[in-house]
Tab-separated table of C-alpha atoms in Angstrom:
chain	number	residue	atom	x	y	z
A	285	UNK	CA	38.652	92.153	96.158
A	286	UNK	CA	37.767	95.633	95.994
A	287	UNK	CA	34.397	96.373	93.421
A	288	UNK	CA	33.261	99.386	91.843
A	289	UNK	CA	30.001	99.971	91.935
A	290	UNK	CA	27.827	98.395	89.013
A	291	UNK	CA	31.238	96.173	87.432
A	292	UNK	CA	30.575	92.973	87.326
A	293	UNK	CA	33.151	90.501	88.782
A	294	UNK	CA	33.316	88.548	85.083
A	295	UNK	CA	31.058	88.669	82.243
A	296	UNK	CA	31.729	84.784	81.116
A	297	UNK	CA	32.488	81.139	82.428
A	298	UNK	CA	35.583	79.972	84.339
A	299	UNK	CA	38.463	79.770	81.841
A	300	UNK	CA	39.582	76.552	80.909
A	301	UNK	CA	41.076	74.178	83.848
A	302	UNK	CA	44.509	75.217	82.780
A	303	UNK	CA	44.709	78.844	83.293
A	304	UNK	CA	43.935	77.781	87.369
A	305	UNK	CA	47.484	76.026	87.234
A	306	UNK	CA	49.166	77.994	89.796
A	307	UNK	CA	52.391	78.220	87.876
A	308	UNK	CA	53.735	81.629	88.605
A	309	UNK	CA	55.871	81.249	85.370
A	310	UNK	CA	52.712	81.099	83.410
A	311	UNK	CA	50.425	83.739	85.189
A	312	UNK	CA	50.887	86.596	87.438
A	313	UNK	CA	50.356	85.802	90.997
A	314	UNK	CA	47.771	87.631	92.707
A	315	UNK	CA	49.151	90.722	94.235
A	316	UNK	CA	48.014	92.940	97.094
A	317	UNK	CA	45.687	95.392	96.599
A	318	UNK	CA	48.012	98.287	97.100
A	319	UNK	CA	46.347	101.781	96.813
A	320	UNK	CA	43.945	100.972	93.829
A	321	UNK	CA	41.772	104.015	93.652
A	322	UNK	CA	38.687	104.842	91.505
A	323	UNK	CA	38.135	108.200	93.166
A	324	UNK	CA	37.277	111.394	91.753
A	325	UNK	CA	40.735	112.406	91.099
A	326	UNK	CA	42.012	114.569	87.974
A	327	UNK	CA	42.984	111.702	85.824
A	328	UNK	CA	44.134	111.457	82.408
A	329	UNK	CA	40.841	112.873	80.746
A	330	UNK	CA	41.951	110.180	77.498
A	331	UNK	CA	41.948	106.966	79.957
A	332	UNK	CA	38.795	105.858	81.101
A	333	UNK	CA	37.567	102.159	82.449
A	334	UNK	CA	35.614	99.868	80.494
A	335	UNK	CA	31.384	99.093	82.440
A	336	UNK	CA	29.101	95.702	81.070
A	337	UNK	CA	25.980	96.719	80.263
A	338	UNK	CA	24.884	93.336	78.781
A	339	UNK	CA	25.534	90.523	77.153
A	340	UNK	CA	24.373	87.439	75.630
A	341	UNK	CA	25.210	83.906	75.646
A	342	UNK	CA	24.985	84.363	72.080
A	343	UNK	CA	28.225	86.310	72.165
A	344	UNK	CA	26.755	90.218	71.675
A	345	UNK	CA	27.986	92.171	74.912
A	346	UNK	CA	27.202	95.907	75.333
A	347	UNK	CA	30.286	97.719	76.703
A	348	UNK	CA	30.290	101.514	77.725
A	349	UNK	CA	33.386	103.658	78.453
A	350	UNK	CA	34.934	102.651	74.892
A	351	UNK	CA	37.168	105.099	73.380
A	352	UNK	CA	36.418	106.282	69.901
A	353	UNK	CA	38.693	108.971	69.246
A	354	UNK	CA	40.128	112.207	70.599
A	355	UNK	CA	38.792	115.652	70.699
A	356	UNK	CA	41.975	117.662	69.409
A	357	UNK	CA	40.805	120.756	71.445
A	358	UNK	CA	44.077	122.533	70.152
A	359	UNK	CA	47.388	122.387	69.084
A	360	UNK	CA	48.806	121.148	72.131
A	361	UNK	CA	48.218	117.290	72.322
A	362	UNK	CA	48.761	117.406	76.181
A	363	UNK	CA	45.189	118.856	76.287
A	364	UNK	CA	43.314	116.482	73.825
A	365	UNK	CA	41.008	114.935	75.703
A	366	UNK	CA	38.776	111.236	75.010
A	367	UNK	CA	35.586	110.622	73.446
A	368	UNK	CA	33.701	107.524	75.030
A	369	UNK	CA	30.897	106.014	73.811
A	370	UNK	CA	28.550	102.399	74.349
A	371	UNK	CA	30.047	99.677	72.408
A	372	UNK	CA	28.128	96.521	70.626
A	373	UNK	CA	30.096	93.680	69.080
A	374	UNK	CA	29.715	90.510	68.733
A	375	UNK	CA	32.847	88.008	70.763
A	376	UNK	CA	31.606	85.060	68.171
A	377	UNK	CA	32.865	86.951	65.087
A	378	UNK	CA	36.318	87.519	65.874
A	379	UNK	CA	38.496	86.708	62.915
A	380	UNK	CA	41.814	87.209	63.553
A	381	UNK	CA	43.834	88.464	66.875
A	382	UNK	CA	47.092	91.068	66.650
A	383	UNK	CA	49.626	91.722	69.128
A	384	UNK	CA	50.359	95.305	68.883
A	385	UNK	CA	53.740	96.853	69.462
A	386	UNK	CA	54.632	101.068	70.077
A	387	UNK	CA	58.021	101.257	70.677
A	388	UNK	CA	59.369	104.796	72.329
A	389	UNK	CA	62.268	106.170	74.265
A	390	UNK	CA	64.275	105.658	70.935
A	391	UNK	CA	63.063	102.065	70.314
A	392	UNK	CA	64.717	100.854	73.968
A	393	UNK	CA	61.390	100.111	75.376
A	394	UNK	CA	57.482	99.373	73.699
A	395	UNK	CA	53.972	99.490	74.885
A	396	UNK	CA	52.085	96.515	73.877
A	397	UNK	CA	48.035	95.933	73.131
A	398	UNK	CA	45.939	93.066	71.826
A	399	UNK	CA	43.983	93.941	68.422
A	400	UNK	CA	40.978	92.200	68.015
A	401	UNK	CA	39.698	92.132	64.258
A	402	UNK	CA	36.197	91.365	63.604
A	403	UNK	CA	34.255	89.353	60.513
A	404	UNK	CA	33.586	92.073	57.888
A	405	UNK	CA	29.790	92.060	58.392
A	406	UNK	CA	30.010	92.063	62.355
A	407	UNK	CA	32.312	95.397	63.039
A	408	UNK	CA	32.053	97.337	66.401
A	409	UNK	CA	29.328	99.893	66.821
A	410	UNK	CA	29.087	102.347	69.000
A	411	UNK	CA	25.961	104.441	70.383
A	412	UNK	CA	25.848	106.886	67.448
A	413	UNK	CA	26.581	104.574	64.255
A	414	UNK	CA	30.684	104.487	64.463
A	415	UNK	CA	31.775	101.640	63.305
A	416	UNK	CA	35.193	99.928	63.229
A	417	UNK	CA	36.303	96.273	62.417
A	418	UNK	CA	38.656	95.971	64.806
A	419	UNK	CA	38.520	96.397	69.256
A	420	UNK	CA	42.124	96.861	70.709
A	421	UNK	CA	42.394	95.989	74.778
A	422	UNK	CA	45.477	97.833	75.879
A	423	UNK	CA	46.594	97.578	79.937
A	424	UNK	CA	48.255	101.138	81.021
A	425	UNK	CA	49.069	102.568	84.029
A	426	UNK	CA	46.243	105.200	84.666
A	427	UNK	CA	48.285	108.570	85.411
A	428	UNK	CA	46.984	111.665	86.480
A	429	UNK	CA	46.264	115.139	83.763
A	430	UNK	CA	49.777	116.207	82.137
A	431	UNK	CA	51.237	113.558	84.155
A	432	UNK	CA	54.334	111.599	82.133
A	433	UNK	CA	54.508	108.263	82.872
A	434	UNK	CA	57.876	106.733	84.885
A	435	UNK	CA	59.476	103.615	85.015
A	436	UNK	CA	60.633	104.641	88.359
A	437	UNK	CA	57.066	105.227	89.677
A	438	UNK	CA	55.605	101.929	88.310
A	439	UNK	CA	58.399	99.883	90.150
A	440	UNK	CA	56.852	101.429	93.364
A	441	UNK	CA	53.205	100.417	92.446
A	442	UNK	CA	52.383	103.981	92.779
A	443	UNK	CA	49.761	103.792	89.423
A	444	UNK	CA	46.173	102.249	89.403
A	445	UNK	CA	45.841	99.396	86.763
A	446	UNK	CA	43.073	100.298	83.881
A	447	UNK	CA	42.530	98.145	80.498
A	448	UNK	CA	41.664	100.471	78.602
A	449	UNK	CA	39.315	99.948	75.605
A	450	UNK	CA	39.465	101.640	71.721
A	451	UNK	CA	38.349	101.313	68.719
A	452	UNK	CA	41.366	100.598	66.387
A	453	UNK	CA	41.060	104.284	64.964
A	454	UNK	CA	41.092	105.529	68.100
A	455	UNK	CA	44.683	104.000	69.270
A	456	UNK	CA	46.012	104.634	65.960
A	457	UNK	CA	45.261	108.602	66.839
A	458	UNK	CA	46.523	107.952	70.114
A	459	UNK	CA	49.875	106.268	69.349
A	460	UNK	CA	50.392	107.602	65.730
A	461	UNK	CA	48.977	110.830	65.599
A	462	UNK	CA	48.995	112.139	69.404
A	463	UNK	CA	52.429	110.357	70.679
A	464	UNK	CA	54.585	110.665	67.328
A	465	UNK	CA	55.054	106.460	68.214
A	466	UNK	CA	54.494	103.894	65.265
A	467	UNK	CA	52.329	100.360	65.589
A	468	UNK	CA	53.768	97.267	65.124
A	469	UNK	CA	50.990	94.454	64.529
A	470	UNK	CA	52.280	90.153	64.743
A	471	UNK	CA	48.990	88.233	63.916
A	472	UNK	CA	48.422	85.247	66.249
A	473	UNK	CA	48.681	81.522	65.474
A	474	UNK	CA	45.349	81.124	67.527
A	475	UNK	CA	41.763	78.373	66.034
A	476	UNK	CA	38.641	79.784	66.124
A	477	UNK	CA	37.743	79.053	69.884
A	478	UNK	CA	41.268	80.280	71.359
A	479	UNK	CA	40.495	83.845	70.095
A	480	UNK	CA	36.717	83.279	71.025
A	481	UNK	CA	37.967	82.416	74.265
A	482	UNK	CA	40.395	85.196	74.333
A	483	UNK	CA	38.450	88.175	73.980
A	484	UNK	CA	35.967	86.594	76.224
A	485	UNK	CA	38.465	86.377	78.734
A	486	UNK	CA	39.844	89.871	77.978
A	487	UNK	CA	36.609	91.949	78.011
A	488	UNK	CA	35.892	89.975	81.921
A	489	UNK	CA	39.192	91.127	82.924
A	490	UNK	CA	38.683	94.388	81.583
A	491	UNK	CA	35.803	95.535	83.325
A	492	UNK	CA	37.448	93.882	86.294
A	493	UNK	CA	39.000	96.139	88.942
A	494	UNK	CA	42.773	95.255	89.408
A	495	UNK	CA	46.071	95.836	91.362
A	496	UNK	CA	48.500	98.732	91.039
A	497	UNK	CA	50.391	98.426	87.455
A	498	UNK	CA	53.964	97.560	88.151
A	499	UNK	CA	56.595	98.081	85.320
A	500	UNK	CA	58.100	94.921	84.962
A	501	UNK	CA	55.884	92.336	87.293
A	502	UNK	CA	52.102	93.640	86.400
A	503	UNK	CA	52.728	95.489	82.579
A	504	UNK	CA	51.080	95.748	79.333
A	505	UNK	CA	52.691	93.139	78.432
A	506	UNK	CA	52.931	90.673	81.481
A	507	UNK	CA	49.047	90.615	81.227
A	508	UNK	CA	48.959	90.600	77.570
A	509	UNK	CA	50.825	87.045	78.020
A	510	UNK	CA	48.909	86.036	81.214
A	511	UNK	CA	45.707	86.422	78.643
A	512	UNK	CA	47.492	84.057	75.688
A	513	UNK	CA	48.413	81.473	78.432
A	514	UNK	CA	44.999	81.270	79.690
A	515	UNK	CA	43.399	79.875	76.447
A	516	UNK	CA	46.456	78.516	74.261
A	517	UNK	CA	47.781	75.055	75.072
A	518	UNK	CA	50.869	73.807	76.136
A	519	UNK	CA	52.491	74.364	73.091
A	520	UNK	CA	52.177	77.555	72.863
A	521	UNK	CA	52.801	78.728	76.541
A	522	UNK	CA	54.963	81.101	77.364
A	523	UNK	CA	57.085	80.594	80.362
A	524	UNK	CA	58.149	84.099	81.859
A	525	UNK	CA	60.749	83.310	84.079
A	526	UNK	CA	64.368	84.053	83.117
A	527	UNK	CA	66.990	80.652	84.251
A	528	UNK	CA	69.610	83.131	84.100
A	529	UNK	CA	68.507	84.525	87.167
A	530	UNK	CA	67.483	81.183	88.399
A	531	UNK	CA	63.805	82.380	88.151
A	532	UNK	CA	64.304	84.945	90.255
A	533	UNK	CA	62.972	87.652	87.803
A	534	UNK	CA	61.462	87.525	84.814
A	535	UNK	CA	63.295	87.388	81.183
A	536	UNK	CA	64.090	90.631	79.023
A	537	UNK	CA	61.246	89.422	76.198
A	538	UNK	CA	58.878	89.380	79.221
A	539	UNK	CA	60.167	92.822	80.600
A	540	UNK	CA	60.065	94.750	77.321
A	541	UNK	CA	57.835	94.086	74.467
A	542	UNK	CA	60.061	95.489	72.347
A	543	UNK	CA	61.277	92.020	71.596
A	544	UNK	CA	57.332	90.526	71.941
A	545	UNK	CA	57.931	89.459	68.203
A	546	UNK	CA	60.814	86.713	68.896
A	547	UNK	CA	58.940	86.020	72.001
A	548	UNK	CA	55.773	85.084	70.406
A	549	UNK	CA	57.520	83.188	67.448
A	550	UNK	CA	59.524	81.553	70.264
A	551	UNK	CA	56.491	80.035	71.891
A	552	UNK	CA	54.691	79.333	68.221
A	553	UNK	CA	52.033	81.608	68.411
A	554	UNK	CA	53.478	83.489	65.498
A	555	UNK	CA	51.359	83.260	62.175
A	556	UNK	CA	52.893	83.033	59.030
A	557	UNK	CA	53.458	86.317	57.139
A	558	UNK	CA	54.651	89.744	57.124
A	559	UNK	CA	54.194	91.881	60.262
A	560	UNK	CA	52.467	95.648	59.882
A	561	UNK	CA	54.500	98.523	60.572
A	562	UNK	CA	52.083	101.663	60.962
A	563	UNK	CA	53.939	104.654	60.585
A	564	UNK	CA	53.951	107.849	62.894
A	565	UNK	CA	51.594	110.655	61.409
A	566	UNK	CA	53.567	112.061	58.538
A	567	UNK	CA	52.011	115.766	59.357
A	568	UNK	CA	52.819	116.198	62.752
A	569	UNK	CA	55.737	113.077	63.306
A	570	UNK	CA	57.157	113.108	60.032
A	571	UNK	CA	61.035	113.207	61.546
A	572	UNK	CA	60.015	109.803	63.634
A	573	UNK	CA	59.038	107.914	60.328
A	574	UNK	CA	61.349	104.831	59.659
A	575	UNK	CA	62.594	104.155	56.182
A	576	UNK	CA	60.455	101.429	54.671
A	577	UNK	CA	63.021	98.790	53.761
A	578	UNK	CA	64.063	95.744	55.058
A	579	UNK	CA	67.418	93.363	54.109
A	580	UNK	CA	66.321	91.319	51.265
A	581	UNK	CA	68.747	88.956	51.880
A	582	UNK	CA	68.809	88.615	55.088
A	583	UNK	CA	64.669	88.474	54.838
A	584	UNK	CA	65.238	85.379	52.810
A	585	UNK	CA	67.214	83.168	54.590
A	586	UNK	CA	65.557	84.457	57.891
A	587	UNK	CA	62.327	82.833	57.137
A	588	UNK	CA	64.204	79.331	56.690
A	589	UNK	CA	62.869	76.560	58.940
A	590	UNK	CA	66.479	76.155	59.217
A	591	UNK	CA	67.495	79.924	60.516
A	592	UNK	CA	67.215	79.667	64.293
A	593	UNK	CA	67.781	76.211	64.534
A	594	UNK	CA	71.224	76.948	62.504
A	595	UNK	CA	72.156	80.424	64.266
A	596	UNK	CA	71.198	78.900	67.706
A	597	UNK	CA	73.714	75.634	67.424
A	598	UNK	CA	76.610	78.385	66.089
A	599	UNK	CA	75.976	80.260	68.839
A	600	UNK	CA	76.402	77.441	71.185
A	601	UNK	CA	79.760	76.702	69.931
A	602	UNK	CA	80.908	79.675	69.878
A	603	UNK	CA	80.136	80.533	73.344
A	604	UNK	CA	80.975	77.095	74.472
A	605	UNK	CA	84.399	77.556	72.622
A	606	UNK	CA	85.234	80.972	74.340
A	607	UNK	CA	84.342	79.433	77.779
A	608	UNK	CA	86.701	76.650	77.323
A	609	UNK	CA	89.226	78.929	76.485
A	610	UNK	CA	89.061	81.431	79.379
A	611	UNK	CA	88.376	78.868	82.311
A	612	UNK	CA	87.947	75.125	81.061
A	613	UNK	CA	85.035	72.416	80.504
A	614	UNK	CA	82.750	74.123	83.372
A	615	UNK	CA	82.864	77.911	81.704
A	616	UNK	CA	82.853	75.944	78.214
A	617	UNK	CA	79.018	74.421	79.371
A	618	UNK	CA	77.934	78.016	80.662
A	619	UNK	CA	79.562	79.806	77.613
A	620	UNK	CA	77.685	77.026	75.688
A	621	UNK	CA	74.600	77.646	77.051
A	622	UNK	CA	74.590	81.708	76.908
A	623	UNK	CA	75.743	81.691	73.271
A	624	UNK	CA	72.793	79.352	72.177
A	625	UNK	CA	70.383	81.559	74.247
A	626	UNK	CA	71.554	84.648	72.918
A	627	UNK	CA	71.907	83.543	69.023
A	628	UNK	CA	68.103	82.310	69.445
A	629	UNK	CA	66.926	85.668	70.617
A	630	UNK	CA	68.760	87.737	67.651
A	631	UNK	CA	68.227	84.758	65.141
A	632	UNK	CA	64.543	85.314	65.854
A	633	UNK	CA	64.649	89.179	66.151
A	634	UNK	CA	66.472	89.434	62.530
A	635	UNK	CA	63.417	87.191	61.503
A	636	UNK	CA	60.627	89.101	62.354
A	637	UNK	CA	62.468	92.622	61.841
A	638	UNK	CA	63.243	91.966	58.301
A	639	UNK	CA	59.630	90.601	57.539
A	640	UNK	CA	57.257	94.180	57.572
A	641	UNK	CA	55.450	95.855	55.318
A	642	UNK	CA	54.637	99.433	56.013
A	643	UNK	CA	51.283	101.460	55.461
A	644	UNK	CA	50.130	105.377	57.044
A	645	UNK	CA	48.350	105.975	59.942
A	646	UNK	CA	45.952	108.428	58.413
A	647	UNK	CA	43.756	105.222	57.000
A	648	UNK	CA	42.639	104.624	60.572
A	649	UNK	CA	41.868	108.016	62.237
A	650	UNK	CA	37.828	107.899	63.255
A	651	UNK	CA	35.894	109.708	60.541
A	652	UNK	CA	34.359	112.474	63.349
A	653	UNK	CA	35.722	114.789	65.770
A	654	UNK	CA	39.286	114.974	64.416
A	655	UNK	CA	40.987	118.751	64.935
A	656	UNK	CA	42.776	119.857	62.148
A	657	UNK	CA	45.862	121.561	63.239
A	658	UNK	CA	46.224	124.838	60.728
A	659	UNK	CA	49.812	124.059	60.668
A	660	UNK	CA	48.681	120.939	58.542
A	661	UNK	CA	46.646	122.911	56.149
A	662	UNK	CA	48.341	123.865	52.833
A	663	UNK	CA	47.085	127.119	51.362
């Protein structure tokens, strides 16, 4: 494997037995080492990877190459640029673990992140007395300055893999503020030692050097669930391949994280309770805010033990009626099968859509080095 200078290879134990299984519908296979570069290149000046500098058995690890924040060096976000900093915490107080959803393109497609939230006394520090209750782990493609990222280029493996590190004020400022994108957070259904054993797993693989990103095979969000199946049991695993393509590819929850809510509730890793819908910056973004309402009906029978199993058994016989009728008992089986699939998947999307509550962004922006554009200034 190829090693940058001064990275360790993992900063904790093996993982349990499990998350060896070779089970390529759990975990990513290891891929080739296609063109992964840490040269001197002009990169993204925002995206930067994550160094050990120590760490305890005790759980406190010292992390440099963190991001706090964003300089806004002027009114153009394409030429904000990242402020990095050491990072102390503590993997022992973890309290609770997010998945974080930004959807973009119009909602068609979502970046996804793991949000780490700390014990109130036991926040993240960094080198000059920052300090922020919550670490977020987010896997991106690592592009070069003013480069866009595309969907086309990531299928070729033409992007260097970084997991990029922030405080959680710094990736609200980065999605909310920066991008115009909102943040969707689903707490986990995860005991104390699964998210112990998550972030310790996460922080090894983050300092880590890794293959080329691909879009749909090596995402966000592919390694966001390689990380849950490594230290949840078999309950809560979540099986990536798609039978509809005979497990030739994986399935659309897998590809796009916009649906990584019914996904996760799928596989029980779900916690009870409203998910939190951050809103775009209402200065600069206030056109991309959503309306903050929900169906109150349909948010009360959603959350019925009885929901999915209900829609997903009408949705069998309806598809399983509409098959008979176009081709006989065979079609009738397939039809039956497709409509139970498919009534699961919006049975549990209805669920989780119609259970947010909504807050601002500007709560979360780092207290320092935050450019005030003079188009947000009232006289």
């Amino acid at each position: 494997m190829l090693i940058r200078q001064g990275i360790s290879h993992s900063i904790y134990p093996t993982p349990k037995a499990r998350s060896e299984r070779p089970d390529d519908d759990l975990h990513t296979p290891e891929a080739a080492q296609d063109h992964v570069s840490f040269d001197a290149s002009d990169w993204d000046p925002t995206q930067s990877f994550a160094t050990l500098k120590s760490q305890q058995s005790k759980g406190a690890v010292v992390l440099d190459g963190v991001r706090w924040g964003l300089n806004e060096t002027g009114s153009d976000s394409a030429d904000w640029t990242g402020r990095f900093d050491t990072t102390e915490l503590d993997t022992k107080k973890v309290k609770d673990v997010f998945v974080g959803v930004v959807p973009f393109m119009k909602d068609k497609i979502a970046h996804s992140v793991l949000v780490f939230e700390f014990e109130e006394d036991s926040p993240i520090r960094n080198a000059h007395g920052e300090t922020d209750n919550r670490l977020v782990l987010s896997v991106d493609a690592r592009v070069k300055k003013g480069e866009a990222w595309s969907i086309k280029k990531g299928l070729k493996r033409e992007y260097p893999l970084v997991y990029q590190l922030d405080s959680f004020g710094a990736r609200v400022q980065r999605s909310n503020r920066q991008l115009g994108d909102r943040l969707i957070l689903h707490k986990l259904d995860l005991n104390r030692e699964e998210k112990t054993e998550l972030i310790e797993t996460a922080l090894s693989e983050a300092v880590t050097p890794k293959e080329n990103y691909h879009t749909t095979q090596n995402s966000c969000w592919t390694n966001v669930i390689d990380l849950l199946n490594r230290v949840t049991d078999d309950e809560q695993q979540i099986r990536k391949k798609s039978w509809l393509t005979l497990g030739l590819t994986n399935s659309l929850p897998v590809i796009d994280p916009v649906l990584a809510g019914s996904l996760l509730d799928a596989s029980k890793l779900l916690a009870p309770g409203p998910g939190l819908v951050i809103q775009p910056d209402k200065a600069r973004h206030g056109d991309k805010m959503v309306p903050e309402t929900t169906n109150s009906f349909l948010r009360g029978i959603s959350q019925s033990r009885w929901w999915t199993p209900g829609c997903t058994l009408g949705g069998a016989a309806t598809g399983a009626a509409i098959g008979n009728a176009i081709g006989g008992v065979i079609p009738g089986i397939i039809g039956g099968i497709l409509g139970a699939s498919t009534a699961s998947l919006v049975s549990r999307e209805a669920k989780v859509r119609n259970n947010l509550t909504f807050t601002n962004a500007e709560q979360f922006y780092p207290k320092v080095g935050v450019f005030v554009d003079p188009r947000e200034t009232k006289v």
